[in-house]
Amino acid sequence: MADAKVIPFDDDRSRSGGASRPARRRTGAGGPGGGRGDGSAAPVSALPGAQVPEPSAVSPEAGEGGREPRRDAVDAGGAPGGWERRIAGGLAFLRRRVTGDYDVDEFGYDRELTDQVLMSVLRPLADTYFRVEVKGIENIPSDGGALIVANHSGTLPLDGLMLQVAVHDNHPADRHLRLLAADLVFQLPVVNELARKAGHTLACAEDAQRLLEMGEIVGVMPEGFKGIGKPFGERYKLQRFGRGGFVSTALRAGAPIVPCSIVGAEEIYPMIGNAKTLARLLGFPYFPITPTFPWLGPLGALPLPTKWTIQFGEPIPTDGYPPEAAEDPMLMFNLTDQVREQIQHTLYKLLVQRRSVFF
């Protein structure tokens, strides 16, 4: 695998020398017994000194199929012993972080930190600020790999993060989305480490195929910088989907492709100009000028509180094609066009149904 040739998904996404995937590593002072080995945290009850009340089989607040409500809605203090359980869980979490008794996978994904910290930080933005409405979540398979292909917009890539929260909080099988990101993400300090911890990896065919074959849900936004950096006048008009590398990867892994349409992200930073000279000096693909930024300084960087809708379309199967289909340029072009047209059609339909940008 070390000699495998890395094929980027799009011309816009070049791999930099400093952004290579880290080798598989396991952080933990507890040795082989430090975690479960699947990337998730050991149960609180397994830790010395942790007194955790026995939970019921199905919470009376559970939704369809007995699925538990989100973590921020569980034991908010109403149930007897709720606060004690939350405090015990929090202390156990801190103990594992301090002692290093937790796991990360070969891509740097820290599932426990993502579940308990990163999603908790992003959830208010999705639920309260953007009021994200999720449709068609049942189109994402309950098990096995799948490739979610979505439109990209918004000047800053907040749509990718909201997509990750939508899958994490709404899928009945508690699936986790592993996003493919441009190499610029892994060149930024702090952002690089947080992206790895949240399960993001480079947008290249090699990483995507390995994740799909591991049975992960993988998210890709083929428009890349062309999507998030387009002028406001071109909102909701899909840009080119590259050379169809994501289709080739899905064919090789035999994973279904799930088209995804996101409405609401286009208006959070209405981009009316692009300071190209300044962008080149800073090493950015573009430097946006909006009605509020940079005129209002840091305040102008706040996104507008638009109302979002994320809709997952019917999956397009790929397991019925022969192995050599991944090398057929005409088939890749046709499938890429099919995915793009399905996303565009759904965008137009959602825009017709939308009453207001903010309500």
Short mmCIF file of C-alpha atoms in Angstrom, two decimals, residues 16-347:
data_model
loop_
_atom_site.label_atom_id
_atom_site.label_comp_id
_atom_site.label_asym_id
_atom_site.label_seq_id
_atom_site.Cartn_x
_atom_site.Cartn_y
_atom_site.Cartn_z
CA SER A 16 1.03 18.82 -0.50
CA GLY A 17 4.09 17.10 0.88
CA GLY A 18 3.19 17.95 4.46
CA ALA A 19 -0.35 16.65 4.32
CA SER A 20 0.23 12.93 4.01
CA ARG A 21 -1.86 10.53 6.09
CA PRO A 22 -0.26 9.61 9.42
CA ALA A 23 0.64 6.00 10.07
CA ARG A 24 -1.72 3.96 12.23
CA ARG A 25 -1.20 4.99 15.81
CA ARG A 26 -2.74 4.09 19.10
CA THR A 27 -2.59 6.48 22.00
CA GLY A 28 -2.91 4.86 25.34
CA ALA A 29 -0.99 4.04 28.44
CA GLY A 30 -3.17 1.09 29.23
CA GLY A 31 -1.77 -1.27 26.58
CA PRO A 32 -3.99 -3.66 24.66
CA GLY A 33 -6.72 -3.39 27.25
CA GLY A 34 -6.92 0.38 27.02
CA GLY A 35 -9.84 0.46 24.60
CA ARG A 36 -12.19 -1.74 22.62
CA GLY A 37 -10.09 -1.55 19.45
CA ASP A 38 -12.90 -0.31 17.23
CA GLY A 39 -12.14 3.36 17.65
CA SER A 40 -14.84 3.85 20.32
CA ALA A 41 -14.35 4.53 23.98
CA ALA A 42 -14.43 1.95 26.72
CA PRO A 43 -17.71 2.00 28.72
CA VAL A 44 -17.69 4.12 31.84
CA SER A 45 -18.73 1.12 33.93
CA ALA A 46 -15.49 -0.64 32.99
CA LEU A 47 -13.35 2.01 34.65
CA PRO A 48 -12.27 1.68 38.29
CA GLY A 49 -14.30 3.75 40.68
CA ALA A 50 -17.00 4.76 38.21
CA GLN A 51 -20.47 4.30 39.69
CA VAL A 52 -22.96 4.36 36.84
CA PRO A 53 -26.64 3.52 37.34
CA GLU A 54 -27.94 0.69 35.16
CA PRO A 55 -29.78 2.26 32.16
CA SER A 56 -33.08 0.88 30.99
CA ALA A 57 -33.21 -1.16 27.78
CA VAL A 58 -35.14 1.50 25.89
CA SER A 59 -35.61 5.03 27.08
CA PRO A 60 -39.23 6.17 27.23
CA GLU A 61 -38.04 9.19 25.23
CA ALA A 62 -36.64 7.05 22.42
CA GLY A 63 -37.91 7.69 18.94
CA GLU A 64 -38.78 5.26 16.17
CA GLY A 65 -37.14 1.86 16.44
CA GLY A 66 -36.19 2.48 20.08
CA ARG A 67 -33.38 4.84 19.13
CA GLU A 68 -32.15 6.92 22.04
CA PRO A 69 -32.44 10.70 21.77
CA ARG A 70 -29.30 12.74 21.21
CA ARG A 71 -26.80 13.04 24.02
CA ASP A 72 -27.72 16.62 24.75
CA ALA A 73 -31.35 15.57 25.31
CA VAL A 74 -30.59 12.62 27.62
CA ASP A 75 -30.75 12.98 31.41
CA ALA A 76 -31.06 16.75 31.36
CA GLY A 77 -31.66 16.56 35.09
CA GLY A 78 -35.31 15.51 34.99
CA ALA A 79 -34.75 11.81 35.62
CA PRO A 80 -33.57 10.68 39.08
CA GLY A 81 -29.80 10.20 39.02
CA GLY A 82 -29.49 11.97 35.66
CA TRP A 83 -27.00 14.57 36.78
CA GLU A 84 -24.99 12.00 38.73
CA ARG A 85 -24.67 9.87 35.62
CA ARG A 86 -23.61 12.86 33.50
CA ILE A 87 -21.00 13.94 36.06
CA ALA A 88 -19.66 10.38 36.36
CA GLY A 89 -19.45 10.10 32.58
CA GLY A 90 -17.69 13.46 32.31
CA LEU A 91 -15.14 12.56 34.96
CA ALA A 92 -14.50 9.20 33.30
CA PHE A 93 -14.01 10.97 29.96
CA LEU A 94 -11.50 13.40 31.47
CA ARG A 95 -9.68 10.53 33.14
CA ARG A 96 -9.29 8.69 29.84
CA ARG A 97 -8.03 11.83 28.07
CA VAL A 98 -5.48 12.58 30.81
CA THR A 99 -4.20 9.01 31.03
CA GLY A 100 -4.21 8.47 27.25
CA ASP A 101 -6.58 5.52 27.57
CA TYR A 102 -8.38 6.07 24.25
CA ASP A 103 -8.07 4.95 20.63
CA VAL A 104 -7.59 6.66 17.28
CA ASP A 105 -7.66 4.84 13.95
CA GLU A 106 -4.99 4.90 11.24
CA PHE A 107 -6.43 8.14 9.81
CA GLY A 108 -6.27 9.91 13.20
CA TYR A 109 -10.04 9.64 13.85
CA ASP A 110 -10.93 9.96 17.55
CA ARG A 111 -14.52 8.75 17.81
CA GLU A 112 -14.96 9.44 21.51
CA LEU A 113 -13.73 13.04 21.22
CA THR A 114 -15.95 13.57 18.17
CA ASP A 115 -19.06 12.19 19.89
CA GLN A 116 -18.67 13.93 23.22
CA VAL A 117 -16.96 17.21 22.34
CA LEU A 118 -16.85 18.17 18.67
CA MET A 119 -20.47 17.23 17.90
CA SER A 120 -21.61 18.98 21.09
CA VAL A 121 -19.92 22.18 19.89
CA LEU A 122 -21.36 22.00 16.36
CA ARG A 123 -24.87 20.85 17.35
CA PRO A 124 -26.17 24.25 18.57
CA LEU A 125 -25.02 25.79 15.28
CA ALA A 126 -26.99 23.17 13.34
CA ASP A 127 -30.09 22.99 15.55
CA THR A 128 -30.51 26.56 16.77
CA TYR A 129 -28.62 28.87 14.42
CA PHE A 130 -29.17 27.29 11.00
CA ARG A 131 -32.17 25.15 12.10
CA VAL A 132 -31.12 22.36 9.75
CA GLU A 133 -33.99 20.21 8.48
CA VAL A 134 -32.91 16.73 7.36
CA LYS A 135 -34.84 14.73 4.76
CA GLY A 136 -34.30 11.29 3.27
CA ILE A 137 -31.91 10.08 5.98
CA GLU A 138 -33.27 6.56 5.39
CA ASN A 139 -31.50 6.56 2.01
CA ILE A 140 -28.15 6.17 3.78
CA PRO A 141 -27.52 2.42 4.34
CA SER A 142 -27.64 1.10 7.89
CA ASP A 143 -24.43 -0.87 7.37
CA GLY A 144 -21.61 -1.13 4.88
CA GLY A 145 -19.84 1.58 2.95
CA ALA A 146 -21.58 4.34 1.00
CA LEU A 147 -20.41 7.50 -0.74
CA ILE A 148 -22.42 10.67 -0.09
CA VAL A 149 -21.91 13.25 -2.87
CA ALA A 150 -23.12 16.78 -2.04
CA ASN A 151 -23.07 20.28 -3.49
CA HIS A 152 -20.58 22.71 -1.95
CA SER A 153 -21.17 26.40 -1.18
CA GLY A 154 -21.01 29.14 1.42
CA THR A 155 -17.55 30.79 1.07
CA LEU A 156 -16.46 28.91 4.21
CA PRO A 157 -17.03 25.11 4.23
CA LEU A 158 -19.59 25.06 7.04
CA ASP A 159 -21.87 22.91 4.89
CA GLY A 160 -19.51 19.95 5.31
CA LEU A 161 -19.65 20.24 9.10
CA MET A 162 -23.44 20.58 9.13
CA LEU A 163 -23.66 17.52 6.88
CA GLN A 164 -21.58 15.59 9.39
CA VAL A 165 -23.86 16.63 12.27
CA ALA A 166 -26.96 15.74 10.23
CA VAL A 167 -25.78 12.15 9.67
CA HIS A 168 -24.45 11.74 13.21
CA ASP A 169 -27.61 12.96 14.95
CA ASN A 170 -30.35 11.67 12.66
CA HIS A 171 -29.35 8.29 11.28
CA PRO A 172 -31.20 5.49 13.16
CA ALA A 173 -28.12 3.24 13.00
CA ASP A 174 -25.83 5.94 14.48
CA ARG A 175 -23.63 6.13 11.39
CA HIS A 176 -20.65 8.50 11.31
CA LEU A 177 -19.67 10.52 8.24
CA ARG A 178 -16.01 10.61 7.19
CA LEU A 179 -15.48 13.72 5.07
CA LEU A 180 -12.88 14.08 2.32
CA ALA A 181 -11.26 17.51 2.57
CA ALA A 182 -8.91 19.60 0.42
CA ASP A 183 -5.23 19.63 1.35
CA LEU A 184 -5.51 23.28 2.49
CA VAL A 185 -7.44 22.05 5.54
CA PHE A 186 -4.45 19.95 6.60
CA GLN A 187 -1.99 22.80 6.16
CA LEU A 188 -3.70 25.08 8.70
CA PRO A 189 -2.53 24.85 12.33
CA VAL A 190 -5.12 23.63 14.84
CA VAL A 191 -7.64 23.05 12.02
CA ASN A 192 -5.43 20.22 10.78
CA GLU A 193 -5.53 18.35 14.09
CA LEU A 194 -9.24 18.94 14.68
CA ALA A 195 -10.07 17.72 11.17
CA ARG A 196 -8.14 14.50 11.75
CA LYS A 197 -9.82 13.97 15.12
CA ALA A 198 -13.25 14.48 13.53
CA GLY A 199 -12.57 11.76 10.95
CA HIS A 200 -11.72 13.93 7.94
CA THR A 201 -9.04 12.82 5.50
CA LEU A 202 -7.51 13.96 2.22
CA ALA A 203 -9.74 14.02 -0.84
CA CYS A 204 -7.87 11.32 -2.76
CA ALA A 205 -9.00 8.06 -4.28
CA GLU A 206 -6.71 5.92 -2.13
CA ASP A 207 -8.07 7.11 1.23
CA ALA A 208 -11.67 7.13 0.03
CA GLN A 209 -11.50 3.56 -1.25
CA ARG A 210 -9.96 2.26 1.97
CA LEU A 211 -12.66 3.91 4.05
CA LEU A 212 -15.44 2.53 1.84
CA GLU A 213 -13.98 -0.97 2.01
CA MET A 214 -13.89 -0.61 5.81
CA GLY A 215 -17.65 -0.06 5.69
CA GLU A 216 -17.58 3.68 6.44
CA ILE A 217 -19.92 6.40 5.21
CA VAL A 218 -17.72 8.76 3.17
CA GLY A 219 -18.68 12.30 2.15
CA VAL A 220 -17.27 14.15 -0.86
CA MET A 221 -18.06 17.54 -2.40
CA PRO A 222 -16.65 17.34 -5.94
CA GLU A 223 -17.10 21.05 -6.73
CA GLY A 224 -14.22 21.84 -4.36
CA PHE A 225 -13.10 25.46 -4.19
CA LYS A 226 -15.07 26.25 -7.35
CA GLY A 227 -18.26 25.61 -5.36
CA ILE A 228 -17.63 27.51 -2.14
CA GLY A 229 -15.84 30.39 -3.90
CA LYS A 230 -18.38 31.14 -6.63
CA PRO A 231 -20.07 34.58 -6.76
CA PHE A 232 -23.47 35.07 -5.13
CA GLY A 233 -25.07 35.55 -8.54
CA GLU A 234 -24.26 31.92 -9.40
CA ARG A 235 -25.78 30.45 -6.25
CA TYR A 236 -27.28 26.97 -6.51
CA LYS A 237 -25.76 26.45 -9.96
CA LEU A 238 -23.53 23.41 -9.68
CA GLN A 239 -19.96 23.75 -10.89
CA ARG A 240 -17.99 21.08 -12.72
CA PHE A 241 -17.65 17.77 -10.84
CA GLY A 242 -14.03 17.21 -11.79
CA ARG A 243 -13.08 14.08 -13.74
CA GLY A 244 -15.45 11.68 -11.97
CA GLY A 245 -12.84 10.24 -9.61
CA PHE A 246 -15.45 9.69 -6.90
CA VAL A 247 -17.48 7.46 -9.26
CA SER A 248 -14.41 5.36 -10.04
CA THR A 249 -13.73 4.92 -6.32
CA ALA A 250 -17.32 3.90 -5.60
CA LEU A 251 -17.19 1.36 -8.46
CA ARG A 252 -13.98 -0.18 -7.15
CA ALA A 253 -15.42 -0.50 -3.64
CA GLY A 254 -18.87 -1.58 -4.85
CA ALA A 255 -20.41 1.12 -2.65
CA PRO A 256 -23.67 2.94 -3.45
CA ILE A 257 -23.59 6.65 -4.28
CA VAL A 258 -26.05 8.80 -2.30
CA PRO A 259 -26.71 12.23 -3.88
CA CYS A 260 -27.19 15.01 -1.32
CA SER A 261 -28.61 18.51 -1.84
CA ILE A 262 -27.98 21.34 0.65
CA VAL A 263 -30.08 24.52 0.56
CA GLY A 264 -29.33 27.49 2.81
CA ALA A 265 -25.54 27.50 2.80
CA GLU A 266 -25.29 29.73 -0.29
CA GLU A 267 -26.61 32.77 1.61
CA ILE A 268 -24.54 32.65 4.82
CA TYR A 269 -21.74 34.75 3.23
CA PRO A 270 -23.06 36.44 0.06
CA MET A 271 -19.82 36.75 -1.93
CA ILE A 272 -19.95 39.88 -4.09
CA GLY A 273 -16.23 40.18 -4.82
CA ASN A 274 -12.88 38.42 -4.70
CA ALA A 275 -9.60 40.13 -3.77
CA LYS A 276 -7.37 37.89 -5.92
CA THR A 277 -4.10 39.68 -5.16
CA LEU A 278 -4.63 39.40 -1.43
CA ALA A 279 -5.66 35.76 -1.85
CA ARG A 280 -2.38 34.96 -3.65
CA LEU A 281 -0.35 36.68 -0.93
CA LEU A 282 -2.11 34.64 1.77
CA GLY A 283 -1.97 31.41 -0.20
CA PHE A 284 -5.78 31.08 -0.33
CA PRO A 285 -7.81 30.04 -3.37
CA TYR A 286 -9.82 33.27 -3.02
CA PHE A 287 -10.37 36.13 -0.56
CA PRO A 288 -14.10 36.86 -0.27
CA ILE A 289 -15.69 40.28 -0.12
CA THR A 290 -19.23 40.28 1.26
CA PRO A 291 -21.66 43.07 2.30
CA THR A 292 -20.27 42.79 5.84
CA PHE A 293 -16.70 41.51 5.41
CA PRO A 294 -14.10 42.99 5.72
CA TRP A 295 -15.96 46.24 6.36
CA LEU A 296 -17.23 45.25 9.83
CA GLY A 297 -14.05 43.47 10.87
CA PRO A 298 -14.48 40.26 12.89
CA LEU A 299 -18.21 40.94 13.25
CA GLY A 300 -18.52 40.74 9.48
CA ALA A 301 -17.21 37.17 9.57
CA LEU A 302 -20.34 35.94 11.35
CA PRO A 303 -22.50 33.85 9.00
CA LEU A 304 -26.08 34.94 8.39
CA PRO A 305 -28.65 32.77 10.23
CA THR A 306 -30.24 31.22 7.16
CA LYS A 307 -32.65 28.26 7.29
CA TRP A 308 -31.06 25.07 5.95
CA THR A 309 -32.45 21.92 4.37
CA ILE A 310 -30.33 18.84 3.73
CA GLN A 311 -31.95 16.16 1.58
CA PHE A 312 -30.44 12.75 0.81
CA GLY A 313 -31.62 11.25 -2.47
CA GLU A 314 -32.14 7.65 -3.48
CA PRO A 315 -28.84 5.73 -3.63
CA ILE A 316 -27.35 4.78 -6.99
CA PRO A 317 -26.01 1.19 -6.76
CA THR A 318 -22.58 0.34 -8.18
CA ASP A 319 -22.11 -3.28 -7.10
CA GLY A 320 -23.70 -4.64 -10.30
CA TYR A 321 -20.86 -3.44 -12.54
CA PRO A 322 -17.86 -5.62 -13.50
CA PRO A 323 -14.42 -4.80 -11.99
CA GLU A 324 -13.18 -3.23 -15.24
CA ALA A 325 -16.05 -0.71 -15.16
CA ALA A 326 -13.94 1.60 -12.95
CA GLU A 327 -11.63 2.15 -15.95
CA ASP A 328 -14.42 2.95 -18.42
CA PRO A 329 -14.35 6.75 -19.00
CA MET A 330 -17.75 6.80 -20.69
CA LEU A 331 -19.43 4.98 -17.79
CA MET A 332 -17.77 7.31 -15.28
CA PHE A 333 -18.95 10.34 -17.28
CA ASN A 334 -22.53 9.03 -17.42
CA LEU A 335 -22.69 8.20 -13.70
CA THR A 336 -21.09 11.53 -12.76
CA ASP A 337 -23.64 13.36 -14.90
CA GLN A 338 -26.47 11.32 -13.35
CA VAL A 339 -25.38 12.23 -9.82
CA ARG A 340 -24.91 15.89 -10.72
CA GLU A 341 -28.30 16.14 -12.41
CA GLN A 342 -30.05 14.50 -9.47
CA ILE A 343 -28.47 16.95 -7.02
CA GLN A 344 -29.29 19.95 -9.24
CA HIS A 345 -32.91 18.85 -9.75
CA THR A 346 -33.40 18.44 -6.00
CA LEU A 347 -31.86 21.86 -5.34
#
